[in-house]
Structure formats: structure tokens, C-alpha cells
Amino acid sequence: MIHINNLSFYYKKSSDGVKNVTLDFSKGKITGVIGANGSGKSTLFKLISGYIDVLPGKIFLEDIDITFDPILSKSKVSICFDSPSVLKPLTVNENMEYYNLLFKKPAETISDILEELNLTNFKNYPARKLSFGLTQRLNIATMLLRDTETLIFDEPLNGLDPQSITILRELFLRYKEKGKTLIVSAHLLAEIEKITDVVVILKEGRVVFNEVNPSKAHNMFFLAECENTSLNKIYLNNIGPYSESTRKLRICTRDIEGLEGMKVVSQTQQIEDIYNFLYQYD
């Protein structure tokens, strides 16, 4: 379990970052984190995995504040970034053996991981000769050697062919069954809808949606909006995450009771509809 408590972080000379983020990531669940480029997804992942220092009381891993035990996040959390990082002169198998110098897993563990990612037939290929999809799968294979409780995949599906996407989808579901905590970001909303248990939408560093995957739970959501005023902001802050644009405040909710002054625009169970609605700009 990862608990994030009112976390804010901004880069120097930039407004990019995350603002007042409170989230939980549970074991045995796949959480999809989606948002436009610059919405704060990668920053959030770097904060969770210890690549960026955080203030005390903001991120708890297994009820331990990672500020006081930063090694914990390194030992319990693995992250795979969207740009594959492999040793190109080495073969697939040599890459695995090189990284395994750190983790000292049995040889059969390497074989099992390569099999899981359909890389066995390529184990003697130099990494520089692999396609982008195969390189990404090798990148994930080296990550899996760590065998941590939490696995973060930052845009793992970008630029992949349909076969690679299917292989990764099946991999995510297998590791969910193993009781791992999986966090996946992707721009392919149809894939997020297929594999996730929980969906989080970030916009300009803020959480604007955080719910059980509506298509899986068969939950109907109301898409509603009101004028962007100070009073309406105070009102919505008491209800839940909302999206803000120049003229409108927008909320996606299962319960319209008490939403006085809100205009219900439509109803949906589709992630894409919710995402597009919350990302509207006026």
C-alpha cells in the first residue's frame, strides 16, 4: 500500500509539478494514471520511487514515511520510464545477466522473465538490433529482476506494436494476480480501460478524477459543470476532485444529490468521455 498525503512539488523556474495530491495505491490492484503531457504523471512517479526528495509526512510506503527511510522506496518500488535504457552492445541475455549482478537471482529467474515477455527467441540478439517494441520489453524485463512489491510503468505502451501491447497487458494482469501494486500511465485510454481497477486523471498537477474503473464496475457517472467562481470552488472542494478552466468548473460524480447550480451535461461509463470532459478548455 502506498499513501500520498497532500503532496505538492514544483520544479525551479517552472510551474510544472504536482499540487495537493492525495492518493492511495493498493496491493493486488492496477491503477491507471492518465493526463496530458506536463500533467504531473512522471513527476509523481519520481517522487514515489525516490528519484526526487519529498517533505516529511507526504508519502508513506507500508505505513513508513519514506522521508525517514529513503532506502525503503528504492528497495520496494521499481520504475520503468518511457525511454528504454538498455546496454546496446550486449545481447538480451547479457543485459539480464549484467543487471542481475545487483540482484543475484537464480538463472532460471532470467529465463522465466524472458519467457513472460516473449523474448526467449531473441536472447542472443544484440540489443542494438532490436525493434523499439522488443527494446521496451527488454527494459521491462531488467526492471522485473528486482522483484519489488510496487511496479510503476511510465508510458510503457508508447510506440508499441499490437503484439507487444498484448504481451504487456497480459503481464500486468499476471503481476496483479501475484498481489503486486501496479501503477501504469498511458495515452491509450482503451488499454487503460481494459486493465485497470482504479483510474486517476491528473490535469495541471492536480487530481481531477480518482475512482474505480467505471467500465469494469458498471458505474454510471454524471458529467456536470458550473461557473468558475470562488464560492463554487469552495463548494466543489467539499465534494471531491474537480477540473478547472477559465470559465467553467467541471466534476465527474456518481451522485448528483446536492449539486445545486450544477448543469448535468451527460452521463457515461467510458473513461474517454470522462477524460475529454474534464480536459475541456474554454
PDB file of C-alpha atoms in Angstrom, residues 105-273:
ATOM      1  CA  LYS A 105      18.576 -14.025  -8.821  1.00  0.00           C
ATOM      2  CA  PRO A 106      18.844 -17.690  -9.930  1.00  0.00           C
ATOM      3  CA  ALA A 107      19.494 -18.265 -13.645  1.00  0.00           C
ATOM      4  CA  GLU A 108      16.004 -19.709 -14.070  1.00  0.00           C
ATOM      5  CA  THR A 109      14.542 -16.359 -12.963  1.00  0.00           C
ATOM      6  CA  ILE A 110      16.102 -14.734 -16.029  1.00  0.00           C
ATOM      7  CA  SER A 111      14.689 -17.477 -18.236  1.00  0.00           C
ATOM      8  CA  ASP A 112      11.231 -17.119 -16.699  1.00  0.00           C
ATOM      9  CA  ILE A 113      11.138 -13.348 -17.193  1.00  0.00           C
ATOM     10  CA  LEU A 114      12.302 -13.618 -20.806  1.00  0.00           C
ATOM     11  CA  GLU A 115       9.591 -16.201 -21.380  1.00  0.00           C
ATOM     12  CA  GLU A 116       6.954 -13.943 -19.817  1.00  0.00           C
ATOM     13  CA  LEU A 117       7.868 -11.164 -22.241  1.00  0.00           C
ATOM     14  CA  ASN A 118       8.258 -13.440 -25.306  1.00  0.00           C
ATOM     15  CA  LEU A 119      11.965 -12.623 -25.516  1.00  0.00           C
ATOM     16  CA  THR A 120      13.385 -16.159 -25.322  1.00  0.00           C
ATOM     17  CA  ASN A 121      13.892 -16.392 -29.088  1.00  0.00           C
ATOM     18  CA  PHE A 122      15.802 -13.093 -29.026  1.00  0.00           C
ATOM     19  CA  LYS A 123      18.071 -13.793 -26.059  1.00  0.00           C
ATOM     20  CA  ASN A 124      21.216 -13.917 -28.230  1.00  0.00           C
ATOM     21  CA  TYR A 125      20.340 -10.803 -30.246  1.00  0.00           C
ATOM     22  CA  PRO A 126      22.426  -7.670 -29.587  1.00  0.00           C
ATOM     23  CA  ALA A 127      20.158  -5.054 -28.028  1.00  0.00           C
ATOM     24  CA  ARG A 128      21.117  -2.547 -30.734  1.00  0.00           C
ATOM     25  CA  LYS A 129      19.397  -4.759 -33.348  1.00  0.00           C
ATOM     26  CA  LEU A 130      16.089  -4.994 -31.516  1.00  0.00           C
ATOM     27  CA  SER A 131      12.981  -3.147 -32.661  1.00  0.00           C
ATOM     28  CA  PHE A 132      11.595  -0.440 -30.385  1.00  0.00           C
ATOM     29  CA  GLY A 133       8.915  -2.808 -29.060  1.00  0.00           C
ATOM     30  CA  LEU A 134      11.448  -5.529 -28.224  1.00  0.00           C
ATOM     31  CA  THR A 135      13.758  -2.957 -26.619  1.00  0.00           C
ATOM     32  CA  GLN A 136      10.924  -1.761 -24.413  1.00  0.00           C
ATOM     33  CA  ARG A 137      10.146  -5.330 -23.399  1.00  0.00           C
ATOM     34  CA  LEU A 138      13.826  -5.881 -22.525  1.00  0.00           C
ATOM     35  CA  ASN A 139      13.756  -2.679 -20.486  1.00  0.00           C
ATOM     36  CA  ILE A 140      10.795  -4.043 -18.515  1.00  0.00           C
ATOM     37  CA  ALA A 141      12.485  -7.444 -18.166  1.00  0.00           C
ATOM     38  CA  THR A 142      15.500  -5.885 -16.421  1.00  0.00           C
ATOM     39  CA  MET A 143      13.123  -3.991 -14.136  1.00  0.00           C
ATOM     40  CA  LEU A 144      11.302  -7.199 -13.150  1.00  0.00           C
ATOM     41  CA  LEU A 145      14.563  -8.737 -11.923  1.00  0.00           C
ATOM     42  CA  ARG A 146      14.282  -6.577  -8.809  1.00  0.00           C
ATOM     43  CA  ASP A 147      11.033  -8.346  -7.811  1.00  0.00           C
ATOM     44  CA  THR A 148       9.702  -5.384  -5.798  1.00  0.00           C
ATOM     45  CA  GLU A 149       6.230  -5.053  -4.290  1.00  0.00           C
ATOM     46  CA  THR A 150       5.361  -1.951  -6.339  1.00  0.00           C
ATOM     47  CA  LEU A 151       5.843  -1.695 -10.102  1.00  0.00           C
ATOM     48  CA  ILE A 152       5.499   1.666 -11.863  1.00  0.00           C
ATOM     49  CA  PHE A 153       5.260   1.777 -15.653  1.00  0.00           C
ATOM     50  CA  ASP A 154       5.571   5.286 -17.105  1.00  0.00           C
ATOM     51  CA  GLU A 155       4.038   5.270 -20.618  1.00  0.00           C
ATOM     52  CA  PRO A 156       5.148   1.661 -21.356  1.00  0.00           C
ATOM     53  CA  LEU A 157       2.861   1.331 -24.398  1.00  0.00           C
ATOM     54  CA  ASN A 158       4.141   4.330 -26.363  1.00  0.00           C
ATOM     55  CA  GLY A 159       5.102   3.381 -29.907  1.00  0.00           C
ATOM     56  CA  LEU A 160       4.472  -0.338 -29.411  1.00  0.00           C
ATOM     57  CA  ASP A 161       3.049  -2.719 -31.996  1.00  0.00           C
ATOM     58  CA  PRO A 162      -0.211  -4.575 -31.198  1.00  0.00           C
ATOM     59  CA  GLN A 163       1.633  -7.796 -30.269  1.00  0.00           C
ATOM     60  CA  SER A 164       3.820  -6.001 -27.713  1.00  0.00           C
ATOM     61  CA  ILE A 165       0.793  -4.217 -26.254  1.00  0.00           C
ATOM     62  CA  THR A 166      -0.977  -7.571 -25.803  1.00  0.00           C
ATOM     63  CA  ILE A 167       2.102  -9.102 -24.160  1.00  0.00           C
ATOM     64  CA  LEU A 168       2.374  -6.226 -21.690  1.00  0.00           C
ATOM     65  CA  ARG A 169      -1.352  -6.246 -20.959  1.00  0.00           C
ATOM     66  CA  GLU A 170      -1.158  -9.941 -20.042  1.00  0.00           C
ATOM     67  CA  LEU A 171       1.993  -9.284 -17.977  1.00  0.00           C
ATOM     68  CA  PHE A 172       0.275  -6.564 -15.937  1.00  0.00           C
ATOM     69  CA  LEU A 173      -2.667  -8.843 -15.181  1.00  0.00           C
ATOM     70  CA  ARG A 174      -0.363 -11.704 -14.094  1.00  0.00           C
ATOM     71  CA  TYR A 175       1.548  -9.476 -11.690  1.00  0.00           C
ATOM     72  CA  LYS A 176      -1.713  -8.152 -10.306  1.00  0.00           C
ATOM     73  CA  GLU A 177      -2.652 -11.767  -9.506  1.00  0.00           C
ATOM     74  CA  LYS A 178       0.669 -12.078  -7.664  1.00  0.00           C
ATOM     75  CA  GLY A 179      -0.502  -9.332  -5.308  1.00  0.00           C
ATOM     76  CA  LYS A 180       1.779  -6.602  -6.634  1.00  0.00           C
ATOM     77  CA  THR A 181       0.893  -2.915  -6.598  1.00  0.00           C
ATOM     78  CA  LEU A 182       0.888  -1.775 -10.225  1.00  0.00           C
ATOM     79  CA  ILE A 183       0.768   1.835 -11.420  1.00  0.00           C
ATOM     80  CA  VAL A 184       0.536   2.374 -15.173  1.00  0.00           C
ATOM     81  CA  SER A 185       0.335   5.570 -17.204  1.00  0.00           C
ATOM     82  CA  ALA A 186      -0.677   5.581 -20.864  1.00  0.00           C
ATOM     83  CA  HIS A 187      -2.233   7.760 -23.525  1.00  0.00           C
ATOM     84  CA  LEU A 188      -4.069   4.743 -24.941  1.00  0.00           C
ATOM     85  CA  LEU A 189      -7.292   5.151 -22.988  1.00  0.00           C
ATOM     86  CA  ALA A 190      -8.794   1.954 -24.412  1.00  0.00           C
ATOM     87  CA  GLU A 191      -5.932  -0.047 -22.854  1.00  0.00           C
ATOM     88  CA  ILE A 192      -6.299   1.747 -19.520  1.00  0.00           C
ATOM     89  CA  GLU A 193      -9.981   0.847 -19.582  1.00  0.00           C
ATOM     90  CA  LYS A 194      -9.173  -2.838 -20.211  1.00  0.00           C
ATOM     91  CA  ILE A 195      -6.591  -3.439 -17.497  1.00  0.00           C
ATOM     92  CA  THR A 196      -7.102  -1.038 -14.603  1.00  0.00           C
ATOM     93  CA  ASP A 197      -9.052  -1.375 -11.368  1.00  0.00           C
ATOM     94  CA  VAL A 198      -8.766   2.307 -10.472  1.00  0.00           C
ATOM     95  CA  VAL A 199      -8.388   5.342 -12.739  1.00  0.00           C
ATOM     96  CA  VAL A 200      -6.713   8.616 -11.728  1.00  0.00           C
ATOM     97  CA  ILE A 201      -6.778  11.635 -14.028  1.00  0.00           C
ATOM     98  CA  LEU A 202      -4.224  14.419 -13.497  1.00  0.00           C
ATOM     99  CA  LYS A 203      -4.590  17.878 -15.011  1.00  0.00           C
ATOM    100  CA  GLU A 204      -2.015  20.625 -14.464  1.00  0.00           C
ATOM    101  CA  GLY A 205      -0.634  18.741 -11.470  1.00  0.00           C
ATOM    102  CA  ARG A 206      -3.989  18.245  -9.730  1.00  0.00           C
ATOM    103  CA  VAL A 207      -6.094  15.118  -9.293  1.00  0.00           C
ATOM    104  CA  VAL A 208      -9.370  15.782 -11.126  1.00  0.00           C
ATOM    105  CA  PHE A 209     -10.706  12.204 -11.038  1.00  0.00           C
ATOM    106  CA  ASN A 210      -9.970   9.256  -8.745  1.00  0.00           C
ATOM    107  CA  GLU A 211     -12.460   6.404  -8.932  1.00  0.00           C
ATOM    108  CA  VAL A 212     -12.895   2.692  -9.501  1.00  0.00           C
ATOM    109  CA  ASN A 213     -12.714   1.979 -13.255  1.00  0.00           C
ATOM    110  CA  PRO A 214     -16.298   2.850 -14.270  1.00  0.00           C
ATOM    111  CA  SER A 215     -16.441   0.471 -17.240  1.00  0.00           C
ATOM    112  CA  LYS A 216     -15.488  -2.515 -15.047  1.00  0.00           C
ATOM    113  CA  ALA A 217     -17.674  -1.573 -12.095  1.00  0.00           C
ATOM    114  CA  HIS A 218     -20.546  -0.603 -14.424  1.00  0.00           C
ATOM    115  CA  ASN A 219     -20.859   2.681 -12.551  1.00  0.00           C
ATOM    116  CA  MET A 220     -22.695   5.484 -14.307  1.00  0.00           C
ATOM    117  CA  PHE A 221     -21.076   8.900 -13.871  1.00  0.00           C
ATOM    118  CA  PHE A 222     -22.705  12.286 -14.234  1.00  0.00           C
ATOM    119  CA  LEU A 223     -20.645  14.930 -16.026  1.00  0.00           C
ATOM    120  CA  ALA A 224     -21.619  18.320 -14.607  1.00  0.00           C
ATOM    121  CA  GLU A 225     -20.345  21.887 -14.805  1.00  0.00           C
ATOM    122  CA  CYS A 226     -20.866  25.295 -13.242  1.00  0.00           C
ATOM    123  CA  GLU A 227     -19.416  28.785 -13.472  1.00  0.00           C
ATOM    124  CA  ASN A 228     -15.864  29.288 -12.234  1.00  0.00           C
ATOM    125  CA  THR A 229     -16.437  31.335  -9.088  1.00  0.00           C
ATOM    126  CA  SER A 230     -14.813  31.358  -5.653  1.00  0.00           C
ATOM    127  CA  LEU A 231     -17.998  30.127  -3.985  1.00  0.00           C
ATOM    128  CA  ASN A 232     -18.335  27.235  -6.434  1.00  0.00           C
ATOM    129  CA  LYS A 233     -14.687  26.257  -5.832  1.00  0.00           C
ATOM    130  CA  ILE A 234     -15.306  26.116  -2.083  1.00  0.00           C
ATOM    131  CA  TYR A 235     -18.430  24.059  -2.715  1.00  0.00           C
ATOM    132  CA  LEU A 236     -16.680  21.572  -5.012  1.00  0.00           C
ATOM    133  CA  ASN A 237     -13.710  21.238  -2.650  1.00  0.00           C
ATOM    134  CA  ASN A 238     -16.141  19.677  -0.176  1.00  0.00           C
ATOM    135  CA  ILE A 239     -17.375  17.169  -2.758  1.00  0.00           C
ATOM    136  CA  GLY A 240     -14.274  15.807  -4.465  1.00  0.00           C
ATOM    137  CA  PRO A 241     -11.762  16.314  -7.292  1.00  0.00           C
ATOM    138  CA  TYR A 242     -12.827  18.723 -10.000  1.00  0.00           C
ATOM    139  CA  SER A 243     -11.401  20.247 -13.164  1.00  0.00           C
ATOM    140  CA  GLU A 244     -10.921  23.968 -13.579  1.00  0.00           C
ATOM    141  CA  SER A 245     -10.739  26.034 -16.768  1.00  0.00           C
ATOM    142  CA  THR A 246     -11.052  29.755 -17.408  1.00  0.00           C
ATOM    143  CA  ARG A 247     -14.839  29.933 -17.299  1.00  0.00           C
ATOM    144  CA  LYS A 248     -16.059  26.546 -16.050  1.00  0.00           C
ATOM    145  CA  LEU A 249     -15.599  24.122 -13.190  1.00  0.00           C
ATOM    146  CA  ARG A 250     -16.302  20.506 -14.120  1.00  0.00           C
ATOM    147  CA  ILE A 251     -16.896  17.460 -11.952  1.00  0.00           C
ATOM    148  CA  CYS A 252     -17.483  13.796 -12.679  1.00  0.00           C
ATOM    149  CA  THR A 253     -19.572  12.179  -9.940  1.00  0.00           C
ATOM    150  CA  ARG A 254     -21.739   9.146  -9.296  1.00  0.00           C
ATOM    151  CA  ASP A 255     -24.095  11.154  -7.103  1.00  0.00           C
ATOM    152  CA  ILE A 256     -25.792  14.355  -8.285  1.00  0.00           C
ATOM    153  CA  GLU A 257     -27.595  14.911  -4.971  1.00  0.00           C
ATOM    154  CA  GLY A 258     -26.748  18.331  -3.597  1.00  0.00           C
ATOM    155  CA  LEU A 259     -25.188  19.634  -6.798  1.00  0.00           C
ATOM    156  CA  GLU A 260     -27.338  22.749  -6.802  1.00  0.00           C
ATOM    157  CA  GLY A 261     -26.486  25.199  -9.537  1.00  0.00           C
ATOM    158  CA  MET A 262     -24.639  22.490 -11.475  1.00  0.00           C
ATOM    159  CA  LYS A 263     -25.665  21.668 -15.017  1.00  0.00           C
ATOM    160  CA  VAL A 264     -25.543  17.960 -15.858  1.00  0.00           C
ATOM    161  CA  VAL A 265     -24.123  17.711 -19.368  1.00  0.00           C
ATOM    162  CA  SER A 266     -24.273  13.944 -19.884  1.00  0.00           C
ATOM    163  CA  GLN A 267     -23.879  10.503 -18.307  1.00  0.00           C
ATOM    164  CA  THR A 268     -21.251   7.898 -19.153  1.00  0.00           C
ATOM    165  CA  GLN A 269     -19.318   4.787 -18.120  1.00  0.00           C
ATOM    166  CA  GLN A 270     -16.444   5.440 -20.549  1.00  0.00           C
ATOM    167  CA  ILE A 271     -13.015   6.673 -19.469  1.00  0.00           C
ATOM    168  CA  GLU A 272     -12.525   8.545 -22.743  1.00  0.00           C
ATOM    169  CA  ASP A 273     -15.744  10.536 -22.243  1.00  0.00           C
TER     170      ASP A 273
END
